[in-house]
XYZ file of C-alpha atoms in Angstrom:
710
model
C 41.145 314.061 145.275
C 42.697 312.957 148.381
C 40.413 311.460 151.286
C 41.294 312.647 154.910
C 41.260 309.142 155.870
C 42.268 305.978 153.853
C 38.982 304.601 152.334
C 39.791 301.093 153.284
C 40.366 302.210 156.884
C 37.027 304.181 156.503
C 35.316 300.735 155.412
C 36.772 298.870 158.355
C 35.500 301.709 160.917
C 32.052 301.814 159.256
C 31.913 298.007 159.899
C 32.894 298.492 163.424
C 29.885 301.182 163.735
C 27.435 298.591 162.246
C 28.358 296.165 164.617
C 28.034 298.708 167.568
C 24.678 299.761 166.202
C 23.438 296.259 166.138
C 24.411 295.911 169.600
C 21.958 298.830 170.519
C 19.197 296.896 168.480
C 19.879 293.980 170.705
C 19.485 295.931 173.737
C 16.004 297.702 172.250
C 14.687 294.146 171.157
C 15.765 292.618 174.452
C 13.921 295.471 176.459
C 10.644 294.609 174.948
C 7.900 292.386 176.896
C 8.683 288.627 175.707
C 4.646 287.547 176.615
C 3.334 285.168 179.086
C 4.991 281.950 180.509
C 3.538 279.886 177.516
C 5.003 282.061 175.079
C 8.438 282.120 176.539
C 8.575 278.281 177.426
C 7.546 277.591 173.340
C 10.131 280.484 172.454
C 12.895 278.737 174.737
C 12.170 275.423 173.425
C 12.658 276.611 169.870
C 15.852 278.455 171.055
C 17.217 275.124 172.837
C 16.578 273.069 169.818
C 18.243 275.506 167.371
C 21.447 276.019 169.596
C 21.786 272.326 169.946
C 21.521 271.655 166.237
C 24.217 274.622 165.257
C 26.449 273.148 167.899
C 26.281 269.774 166.163
C 26.513 271.210 163.030
C 29.921 273.087 163.697
C 31.221 270.131 165.279
C 30.818 268.452 162.015
C 32.020 271.049 159.723
C 35.022 272.074 161.760
C 37.293 268.925 161.011
C 36.438 269.525 157.247
C 37.458 273.054 157.489
C 40.511 272.263 159.157
C 41.700 269.605 156.565
C 41.431 272.412 153.961
C 43.043 274.694 155.968
C 45.906 272.659 155.845
C 45.721 271.681 152.251
C 45.761 275.342 151.462
C 48.714 276.255 153.823
C 51.019 273.273 152.844
C 50.264 273.133 148.987
C 49.582 276.899 148.174
C 50.049 279.726 150.552
C 49.640 280.396 154.338
C 48.040 283.593 153.865
C 45.535 281.808 151.789
C 44.819 279.424 154.553
C 44.283 282.476 156.950
C 41.972 283.939 154.490
C 39.965 280.685 154.389
C 39.765 280.473 158.321
C 38.911 284.240 158.581
C 36.123 283.686 156.102
C 34.768 280.415 157.367
C 34.628 281.680 160.660
C 32.780 284.764 160.375
C 30.390 282.965 158.103
C 29.617 280.598 160.747
C 29.405 283.446 163.150
C 26.951 285.274 160.976
C 24.793 282.400 161.076
C 24.836 281.951 164.736
C 24.230 285.789 165.410
C 21.256 285.852 162.982
C 19.881 282.856 164.513
C 20.352 283.772 168.222
C 18.461 287.054 168.132
C 15.513 285.898 165.914
C 14.702 283.148 168.266
C 14.377 285.909 170.785
C 12.775 288.301 168.978
C 9.796 285.714 167.913
C 7.632 285.936 171.371
C 8.240 289.706 171.710
C 6.740 289.939 168.141
C 3.987 287.784 169.112
C 2.995 290.029 172.098
C 3.683 293.303 170.220
C 0.852 291.954 168.049
C -1.336 292.361 170.908
C -0.763 296.219 170.363
C -1.391 295.996 166.915
C 0.207 295.760 163.443
C 2.538 298.517 163.689
C 4.192 297.376 166.832
C 4.552 293.829 165.693
C 6.013 295.148 162.265
C 8.568 297.443 163.987
C 9.908 294.698 166.645
C 10.152 292.308 164.110
C 12.317 294.567 161.667
C 14.337 295.656 164.638
C 14.996 292.051 165.496
C 15.951 291.482 161.657
C 18.195 294.502 161.750
C 20.377 292.997 164.364
C 21.189 290.463 161.631
C 21.331 292.740 158.706
C 23.988 295.144 160.619
C 25.888 292.437 161.997
C 26.429 290.336 158.793
C 27.209 293.279 156.863
C 29.323 294.871 159.248
C 31.336 291.589 159.702
C 31.935 291.389 156.231
C 33.159 294.917 155.290
C 35.420 294.473 158.399
C 36.772 291.135 157.335
C 37.736 292.013 153.955
C 39.049 295.542 155.086
C 41.219 294.238 157.735
C 42.655 291.310 155.645
C 43.398 293.640 152.854
C 45.077 296.176 155.230
C 46.965 293.179 156.651
C 48.483 291.754 153.565
C 48.490 294.814 151.334
C 52.133 294.409 150.444
C 51.610 290.888 149.037
C 47.887 291.484 147.490
C 49.312 294.053 145.156
C 51.250 291.162 143.162
C 49.112 288.181 144.273
C 45.549 289.167 144.467
C 44.624 285.777 144.093
C 45.109 285.410 148.123
C 41.979 287.354 148.470
C 40.010 284.467 147.221
C 40.747 282.288 150.084
C 38.311 284.793 152.121
C 35.359 284.284 149.614
C 36.294 280.371 149.616
C 35.702 279.920 153.445
C 32.914 281.943 153.509
C 31.009 280.329 150.602
C 31.978 276.883 151.680
C 30.748 277.227 155.122
C 27.642 278.980 153.900
C 26.840 276.272 151.680
C 27.291 273.888 154.490
C 24.884 275.654 156.376
C 22.384 276.186 153.905
C 22.208 272.311 152.949
C 21.857 271.229 156.432
C 19.668 274.098 157.635
C 17.365 273.501 154.615
C 17.109 269.528 155.044
C 16.260 270.003 158.734
C 13.598 272.830 158.417
C 11.744 270.884 155.573
C 11.898 267.495 156.799
C 10.046 268.885 159.946
C 7.736 271.018 157.932
C 6.728 268.581 155.398
C 6.086 265.823 158.067
C 4.072 268.476 160.244
C 1.931 269.231 157.291
C 1.132 265.745 155.817
C 0.147 264.204 159.117
C -1.154 267.087 161.149
C -2.926 269.178 158.664
C -3.967 266.502 156.137
C -4.595 263.363 158.189
C -5.682 265.077 161.365
C -6.949 268.399 160.153
C -5.038 270.563 162.646
C -4.324 274.312 161.826
C -1.156 275.689 161.219
C 1.327 275.417 164.320
C -1.071 273.293 166.423
C 0.648 272.578 169.946
C -0.718 268.945 169.665
C 1.528 268.490 166.513
C 4.540 266.654 167.628
C 6.576 268.105 164.815
C 5.714 271.688 165.535
C 8.636 272.433 167.605
C 10.885 271.022 164.954
C 9.213 273.140 162.306
C 9.819 276.185 164.434
C 13.359 275.341 165.034
C 13.947 274.682 161.312
C 12.861 278.376 160.616
C 15.615 279.577 162.358
C 18.269 277.365 161.252
C 17.478 277.418 157.851
C 16.030 280.764 157.131
C 18.169 282.568 159.873
C 21.494 280.865 160.339
C 21.607 279.636 156.764
C 20.684 283.061 155.313
C 22.958 284.932 157.411
C 25.958 282.961 156.522
C 24.734 282.956 152.534
C 24.325 286.496 152.553
C 27.654 287.217 154.310
C 29.313 285.125 151.926
C 27.570 286.733 149.190
C 28.780 290.332 150.113
C 32.502 288.838 150.918
C 32.608 287.347 147.460
C 31.057 290.136 145.721
C 33.618 292.739 147.324
C 36.486 290.299 146.822
C 35.706 289.878 142.985
C 35.547 293.642 142.512
C 38.527 294.309 144.636
C 40.487 291.466 142.786
C 39.606 292.496 139.393
C 40.405 296.365 140.278
C 43.834 294.878 141.533
C 44.309 292.828 138.222
C 43.553 295.909 136.186
C 45.796 298.226 137.966
C 48.670 295.287 137.601
C 47.989 295.101 133.939
C 51.011 296.448 132.203
C 48.737 297.998 129.273
C 45.889 299.209 131.133
C 47.207 299.986 134.443
C 49.169 302.644 133.088
C 46.055 304.624 132.719
C 44.098 303.633 136.016
C 45.369 303.532 139.687
C 44.580 302.556 143.115
C 41.401 304.105 142.850
C 39.807 301.145 141.184
C 40.696 298.960 144.421
C 39.149 301.743 146.695
C 35.906 302.227 144.805
C 34.182 298.880 145.970
C 34.997 299.354 149.426
C 33.479 302.978 149.559
C 30.394 301.737 147.774
C 30.018 299.119 150.721
C 30.403 302.231 152.992
C 27.747 304.019 151.399
C 25.551 301.185 151.367
C 25.827 300.317 155.096
C 25.407 303.856 156.354
C 22.129 304.293 154.061
C 20.597 301.179 155.634
C 21.505 302.314 159.236
C 19.627 305.923 158.459
C 16.849 304.154 156.238
C 15.833 301.833 159.249
C 14.753 304.899 161.335
C 11.867 305.399 159.132
C 9.992 301.920 160.362
C 7.890 303.371 163.482
C 5.334 301.420 165.712
C 2.875 304.191 164.504
C 2.935 303.187 160.742
C -0.365 301.685 159.489
C -1.371 300.220 156.172
C 0.050 297.561 154.083
C 3.479 295.987 156.164
C 4.987 295.340 152.574
C 4.577 298.945 151.443
C 6.259 300.193 154.652
C 9.049 297.755 154.104
C 9.641 298.901 150.634
C 9.748 302.608 151.587
C 12.652 301.635 153.853
C 14.435 299.994 150.786
C 13.784 303.031 148.716
C 15.017 305.403 151.113
C 18.307 303.383 151.710
C 18.755 303.556 147.673
C 18.282 307.173 147.609
C 21.052 307.988 150.239
C 23.445 305.258 148.990
C 22.932 306.708 145.410
C 23.834 310.132 146.719
C 27.041 308.680 148.569
C 28.248 306.799 145.458
C 28.006 309.897 143.405
C 30.521 311.940 145.850
C 32.688 308.945 146.336
C 32.997 307.978 142.428
C 33.509 311.656 141.245
C 35.777 312.193 143.986
C 38.073 309.194 143.190
C 37.918 309.919 139.232
C 37.836 313.762 139.014
C 38.758 313.783 135.383
C 36.808 312.844 132.227
C 33.500 310.947 132.731
C 34.752 307.481 134.034
C 33.418 308.596 137.603
C 30.174 309.462 136.354
C 30.139 306.056 134.421
C 30.993 303.874 137.563
C 28.160 305.783 139.570
C 25.777 305.070 136.886
C 26.843 301.313 137.069
C 26.180 301.451 140.805
C 22.832 303.012 140.034
C 22.097 300.107 137.869
C 23.136 297.652 140.507
C 20.662 299.306 143.210
C 17.910 299.118 140.514
C 18.537 295.416 140.046
C 18.092 294.738 143.651
C 14.554 296.972 143.719
C 13.374 295.370 140.422
C 14.383 291.515 141.722
C 12.201 292.620 144.567
C 9.244 293.622 142.689
C 9.415 290.495 140.425
C 9.737 288.269 143.541
C 6.811 290.290 145.085
C 4.457 289.948 142.081
C 5.006 285.935 141.584
C 4.865 285.242 145.216
C 2.473 287.389 146.950
C -1.246 286.475 147.098
C -2.084 289.960 146.044
C -1.209 289.405 142.474
C -2.630 286.959 139.776
C 0.055 284.185 139.979
C -0.484 282.933 143.366
C -4.251 283.507 142.886
C -4.078 281.165 139.880
C -2.534 278.626 141.780
C -5.071 278.972 144.683
C -8.093 278.621 142.021
C -6.360 275.477 140.481
C -6.175 273.563 143.977
C -10.141 273.328 143.502
C -9.496 270.479 141.114
C -6.883 268.666 143.104
C -3.212 268.480 143.861
C -2.097 267.709 140.335
C -3.487 270.977 139.135
C -2.102 272.910 141.793
C 1.231 271.491 141.314
C 1.097 272.208 137.553
C -0.167 275.957 138.321
C 2.816 276.205 140.780
C 5.516 274.813 138.623
C 4.250 277.027 135.719
C 4.374 280.085 137.783
C 8.143 279.318 139.007
C 9.181 278.596 135.449
C 7.456 281.970 134.298
C 9.242 283.835 136.973
C 12.551 283.437 135.321
C 11.831 285.385 132.498
C 11.680 288.990 134.061
C 14.401 287.863 136.235
C 16.548 287.047 133.260
C 15.793 290.282 131.480
C 16.842 292.193 134.563
C 20.295 290.421 134.602
C 20.678 290.659 130.753
C 19.923 294.470 130.846
C 22.170 294.968 133.856
C 25.194 293.439 132.256
C 24.948 294.921 129.052
C 24.269 298.601 130.351
C 26.756 298.288 133.229
C 29.470 296.843 130.870
C 28.822 299.317 128.269
C 29.280 301.963 130.630
C 32.525 300.818 131.952
C 34.048 300.119 128.302
C 32.934 303.316 126.696
C 33.929 305.532 129.223
C 37.378 304.104 129.768
C 38.396 304.612 126.029
C 37.296 301.180 124.947
C 38.837 299.072 127.594
C 37.098 295.860 127.791
C 38.296 294.899 131.361
C 36.793 298.050 132.516
C 33.500 296.948 131.129
C 33.745 293.817 133.395
C 34.976 295.906 136.168
C 32.004 298.166 135.722
C 29.781 295.166 136.014
C 31.541 294.105 139.295
C 30.796 297.835 140.441
C 27.032 297.326 139.749
C 27.146 293.951 141.788
C 28.875 295.587 144.652
C 26.417 298.363 144.821
C 23.416 295.845 144.732
C 25.184 293.931 147.650
C 25.789 297.236 149.544
C 22.172 297.345 150.469
C 22.677 294.031 152.304
C 22.121 295.388 155.738
C 18.579 296.869 154.711
C 17.591 293.823 152.711
C 18.584 291.305 155.342
C 16.731 293.351 157.825
C 13.579 292.858 155.498
C 14.357 289.089 155.061
C 15.065 288.126 158.879
C 11.315 289.704 159.227
C 9.793 286.587 157.513
C 10.961 283.773 159.924
C 10.540 286.260 163.131
C 7.014 286.486 162.002
C 6.637 282.914 160.939
C 7.910 281.874 164.560
C 5.564 284.636 165.976
C 2.638 283.219 164.455
C 3.598 279.690 165.617
C 3.627 281.130 169.144
C 0.189 282.941 168.915
C -1.441 279.607 167.869
C 0.439 277.293 170.310
C 0.025 279.822 173.281
C -3.723 280.060 172.564
C -3.816 283.793 172.087
C -7.124 285.442 170.558
C -8.064 284.853 167.139
C -7.571 288.779 166.363
C -3.999 288.191 167.390
C -3.291 285.277 164.869
C -4.925 287.668 162.141
C -2.268 290.325 162.757
C 0.548 287.571 162.575
C -1.016 285.669 159.941
C -0.837 288.835 157.791
C 2.797 289.592 158.588
C 3.730 285.746 158.086
C 2.487 286.003 154.495
C 4.424 289.251 153.938
C 7.166 287.424 155.250
C 6.974 284.668 152.771
C 7.553 287.374 150.140
C 10.401 288.960 151.795
C 12.092 285.535 152.184
C 11.569 285.084 148.409
C 12.891 288.766 147.852
C 16.291 287.863 149.303
C 16.868 284.550 147.733
C 16.156 286.344 144.627
C 18.582 288.840 145.571
C 21.381 286.325 146.474
C 20.656 284.588 143.301
C 21.222 287.429 141.116
C 24.499 288.395 143.154
C 25.760 285.022 142.142
C 24.997 285.635 138.392
C 26.450 289.155 138.230
C 29.435 288.244 140.760
C 30.339 285.445 138.591
C 31.391 287.489 135.535
C 33.938 289.177 137.729
C 35.164 286.114 139.138
C 35.411 284.269 135.835
C 37.318 287.084 134.596
C 39.692 287.018 137.569
C 39.889 283.408 136.863
C 40.909 283.929 133.534
C 43.543 286.817 133.828
C 45.208 284.766 136.906
C 45.629 281.736 134.732
C 46.907 284.050 131.816
C 49.509 285.498 134.475
C 50.609 282.120 135.621
C 51.261 280.918 132.127
C 53.241 284.366 131.279
C 55.494 283.680 134.488
C 56.260 280.054 133.689
C 58.876 278.526 131.901
C 59.055 277.567 128.529
C 57.721 274.117 128.925
C 54.511 275.811 130.516
C 54.351 278.284 127.541
C 54.579 275.253 125.043
C 51.845 273.339 126.746
C 49.357 276.118 126.335
C 50.616 277.758 122.961
C 47.675 276.888 120.985
C 44.890 278.720 123.505
C 47.214 281.319 124.906
C 47.127 284.362 122.512
C 48.364 287.652 123.199
C 48.492 287.352 127.017
C 44.846 285.571 127.275
C 43.560 282.276 127.911
C 41.104 281.815 125.135
C 37.858 279.995 126.121
C 36.513 279.302 122.505
C 32.940 277.674 121.951
C 34.695 275.696 118.951
C 36.788 273.790 121.673
C 35.526 270.615 122.771
C 37.325 270.843 125.966
C 35.238 274.209 126.730
C 31.880 272.517 125.765
C 32.684 269.602 128.203
C 33.052 271.905 130.864
C 29.670 273.642 129.972
C 27.719 270.605 130.069
C 29.225 269.213 133.458
C 28.841 272.966 134.734
C 25.188 272.790 133.422
C 24.454 269.554 135.128
C 25.865 270.255 138.375
C 22.896 272.316 139.953
C 20.519 269.564 138.739
C 22.497 266.803 140.297
C 23.226 268.959 143.486
C 19.651 269.759 144.031
C 18.759 266.172 143.456
C 20.693 264.945 146.227
C 18.948 267.840 148.673
C 15.552 266.959 147.447
C 16.233 263.511 147.969
C 17.488 264.106 151.723
C 14.425 266.017 152.551
C 12.127 263.367 151.333
C 13.855 260.600 153.233
C 13.923 262.717 156.376
C 10.277 263.932 156.002
C 9.488 260.023 155.503
C 10.945 259.498 159.119
C 9.177 262.528 160.276
C 5.814 261.404 159.059
C 6.336 257.664 160.576
C 7.066 259.401 163.774
C 4.050 261.452 164.028
C 1.734 258.603 163.071
C 3.318 256.616 165.918
C 2.590 259.162 168.540
C -0.821 259.622 167.327
C -1.292 256.001 167.481
C 0.384 255.067 170.843
C -0.540 258.162 172.433
C -4.233 258.941 171.574
C -4.389 261.442 174.432
C -2.519 263.880 172.023
C -5.356 264.540 169.893
C -7.422 265.075 172.928
C -5.162 267.677 174.366
C -4.694 265.763 177.409
C -1.139 264.273 176.750
C 1.821 266.403 175.468
C 3.591 265.251 172.234
C 7.160 263.916 172.458
C 8.787 267.140 170.552
C 12.208 266.095 171.399
C 11.717 262.866 169.188
C 10.882 264.921 166.206
C 13.710 267.616 166.799
C 16.208 264.472 166.871
C 15.066 263.154 163.750
C 15.569 266.568 161.800
C 18.902 267.109 163.387
C 20.140 263.510 162.307
C 18.887 263.737 158.933
C 20.423 267.102 158.434
C 23.853 266.256 159.413
C 23.971 262.734 158.017
C 23.014 264.323 154.567
C 25.578 267.071 154.611
C 28.358 265.126 153.064
C 27.415 264.089 149.634
C 26.594 267.258 148.367
C 29.566 268.808 149.874
C 32.072 266.433 148.141
C 30.214 267.137 144.948
C 30.714 270.991 145.066
C 34.239 270.717 146.341
C 35.318 267.651 144.249
C 33.907 268.376 140.799
C 35.959 271.685 139.953
C 39.126 269.902 141.319
C 38.503 266.824 139.463
C 37.698 268.700 136.218
C 40.460 271.387 136.603
C 43.325 268.691 137.188
C 42.030 265.897 134.746
C 40.456 268.218 131.901
C 42.380 271.218 132.280
C 41.788 274.950 133.124
C 39.567 275.233 129.780
C 37.202 272.773 131.166
C 37.322 274.200 134.477
C 36.319 277.558 132.772
C 33.528 276.118 130.844
C 32.220 274.511 134.200
C 32.263 277.819 135.652
C 30.047 279.400 133.121
C 27.804 276.502 132.778
C 26.825 276.328 136.491
C 25.970 279.785 136.454
C 23.621 279.776 133.291
C 21.574 276.573 134.410
C 21.895 277.383 138.170
C 20.616 280.756 138.346
C 17.378 279.886 136.370
C 16.782 276.740 138.193
C 17.200 278.644 141.734
C 14.725 281.382 140.682
C 12.244 278.837 139.444
C 12.555 276.983 142.719
C 12.553 279.895 145.307
C 9.545 281.636 143.701
C 7.696 278.732 142.790
C 7.954 277.199 146.067
C 6.846 280.550 147.768
C 4.114 280.905 145.698
C 2.661 277.537 146.440
C 3.141 278.574 150.136
C 1.181 281.628 149.722
C -1.136 280.158 147.601
C -2.017 277.827 150.826
C -2.315 280.816 152.883
C -4.700 282.588 150.527
C -7.147 279.945 150.622
C -6.823 279.787 154.621
C -8.085 283.527 154.417
C -11.594 282.038 153.545
C -11.089 281.813 149.773
C -12.251 278.757 147.392
C -13.543 276.799 150.570
C -11.136 278.211 153.133
C -9.437 275.985 155.779
C -10.278 271.855 155.528
C -11.793 272.297 152.446
C -10.736 269.814 149.225
C -8.935 272.905 147.566
C -7.128 273.643 150.902
C -5.888 269.921 151.013
C -4.548 270.368 147.555
C -2.893 273.402 148.438
C -1.163 271.637 151.412
C 0.261 269.091 149.085
C 1.425 271.600 146.743
C 3.167 273.556 149.385
C 5.088 270.299 150.638
C 6.365 269.844 147.290
C 7.531 273.674 147.147
C 8.850 273.654 150.702
C 12.277 271.802 149.711
C 12.234 274.019 146.221
C 12.248 277.585 148.344
C 13.974 276.482 151.656
C 16.498 273.831 150.409
C 17.485 273.439 147.164
C 16.754 276.430 145.550
C 18.843 278.705 148.049
C 21.672 276.207 147.941
C 22.521 276.777 144.451
C 23.812 280.420 145.264
C 26.478 279.147 147.694
C 27.006 276.415 145.262
C 27.930 278.711 142.447
C 30.210 280.840 144.626
C 32.034 277.755 145.961
C 32.905 276.682 142.399
C 33.911 280.169 141.269
C 36.443 280.743 144.386
C 37.700 277.416 144.556
C 38.650 277.714 140.960
C 40.379 280.721 141.765
C 42.045 279.410 144.811
C 43.708 276.461 142.978
C 44.133 278.008 139.636
C 47.951 277.847 139.861
C 47.912 274.265 140.660
C 45.705 273.390 138.028
C 47.245 275.460 135.525
C 50.953 273.823 136.318
C 49.692 270.347 136.908
C 46.609 269.671 134.996
C 46.900 266.808 132.816
C 45.168 268.614 130.090
C 44.959 272.054 128.619
C-alpha cells in the first residue's frame, strides 16, 4: 500500500508535534501556583545548583566529544561524525530539558498537594510529560531527518547510522555516571549524619546536605534519565533501521523484501508517540484512589492505541501473506514486555508487596540482616526479568522466521521490531518516570518549608510511588539494552562480513578460516571468542566498581563536611543558624566531575583495544558477554536498591517501630547501600552496553582491516 505521505517524513512531523505539545504542557505547568516564598526559595536554590552542575559537566564533556568527532571525520567518514554530533548534542539537550522543567514543577506539585492527592498527581505527571514528549520527539525527529538527509548513502553504507547512536549513548553514559555520583554522594552523606547521627527527619532544612541531595535528584534522575532514555530510543530505532537496510541489501533475502523493512520502525515510533499523547489526557485532578493504579491505566491505554495503529501500519506495508500480521504480533510482544517489566519492578520495589515488607521486617535485627534481605530480593528479581526477555526473544524471533519462509535474518529483525514497539512507549513511560524525582523534590520542599503534616502525608505517598516508577523505567531501559543488543550484534556481524566480501585477496585470506558462506562465524569452540566473552562479562562489574568507589569517596567527604558544620556551628541543630548548603553542593559537583574520566575511558577504550589487538571475533564475544552479565547485574542493583529505599519508607509509616527506632536506623543504613546501586551503577550499565555496541559498529571497518588478529 502506498502512503499519502512518506512514512519517514510522517515520523519527522509527529516528532515536531510532540515537541509542540510539550511546549503547551510547559505553559500549563508554569501557570500553576508555585507556593509561598519559602517554597519558591528552596526550589530556586535547587534549580541554581542543578544548572551550575550541568554547565560544568557540559564544559567537561565537550572537549572529549570534539576529539571523537575529529577522529570519526578524519579516520572513517564525515557523515559518521555529523551523526555523532547530532546524537551527542540532542542527548545533552534531552537531559537539560528533563531537568529544567522538573525543578520548576516540584514546588507546584507541593502546593497542589494542599488541594489533595489528585491535584498533586496530575501536576507531577504533566511536568513529567514535558520530559517524555520532548525526549521522544527529539529522538524520532533526529533519526528521521538524518535518514532523509543522507538516504542516498545509507542504502549502501547503513553503518553510518551508528554515529547517531554512538553520540547519544556516550553522552548518556557521561550524564548517568556523573549525575549518579553527584546525587548519591549527597544522599548518603545526608542520611548517615543527618538521620542516623542527628536523628533528623528526611529533608530537614537543618541538614547541610539537603539542598545538594535535592539537586542530585534532578541531575541524576531527570537529566541522567532523560539522556539515557533518549539514547535508548535512538539506538533501538537505529538498530532496527540498520538491520532492515542490511536485509534489503542482502542479494538473497533482499530479492523478496523491500524498503518496507526500513519504514516499519519509523511508523511504530509514530504509533507509540501518538498513543502516548492521547493516553496522557486520562489523568485528571479529579482522580482518586491509588496513584500507581492511575498511572498504570495511562500506560494500558497507550498500549491499546499503539497496538491498533501498529496493526494498521504493519498490514498496510505487508499486504500479501502473513508477514505483516507476524510483525504486528512481534510489536505486541514488545509492548507486553514493557508492561510485565513494570509489574516485576512494582512487585519487588513497592511496599505493598512481600519482598519490601520482608526487608523491613529483617531490619528489626540490625543492618546486617537488612542488607542480606535486600541483596537477596535484588538477586531474586533477576529471574522473572530474565524469563520475560527469554520469552520475548524466542516468540518474536520465531514469528519473524516462520512467517518469512524460514529467513533467519527476519527473525532477528522481528525481535528488533518488538524492541522498537517497546521503546515506542517511551513518551508515556518517561512521563511516569519523571513523576518520581518531581514528587521526591516536592516532598523535600514540603518538609523544608514547614507545611502541615497532612500535606507531607500526601507527598510521602507520592514519593513512595515515585521510587517504584523510577525502578520501572530503569528496568525498561535495561530490558531495551538486552533486546536491542541482538539487533546491534547482528548488524556488527553482517557489516563485518560485507567488509570482508568487498576486500582484496589478502583480507579474504586473513579471514578464510572463519568467513563461510558470506558470514563471519562466532564459534564457542574458538578460544578468541571465549576470551572476548570473559572480558565482556567482566566489564559491567569492573565498571560498577569504579562508580560505587566514587560514591564512597565523595560520600566520605560529604559526611566529614556535615559533621564539621554541626560541630563548628552548633546553632544549626537548634535552628538558629543557616547551614552552608553551598559547601555540600560544591563537594558533590567536584566529585562527580573528578570521577568521570576513569569509567569513560574504560567504556571507550576496552572495545577498541580488544578489537584492534584481539580482532573482530574477540570483540563480538565481548559484546555478548557484556549483555549477559550486565543486564542481570543492572536488574539486581536497580530493583534491590529501590526495595531497600521503600523498606525504609514502610518503616517510616509506623511499622516495626516507626521513625527513630532501631529498625529504622538499620533500614537507613540499608538504603545508603542501595543508593549507589539503584541510582549510580545500575542505571549506568544500560548506556555502557549501548556504547560498547555502537562504538563497535562505528569502528568495525577499521577493526576488520587493521586488527592484529582474527
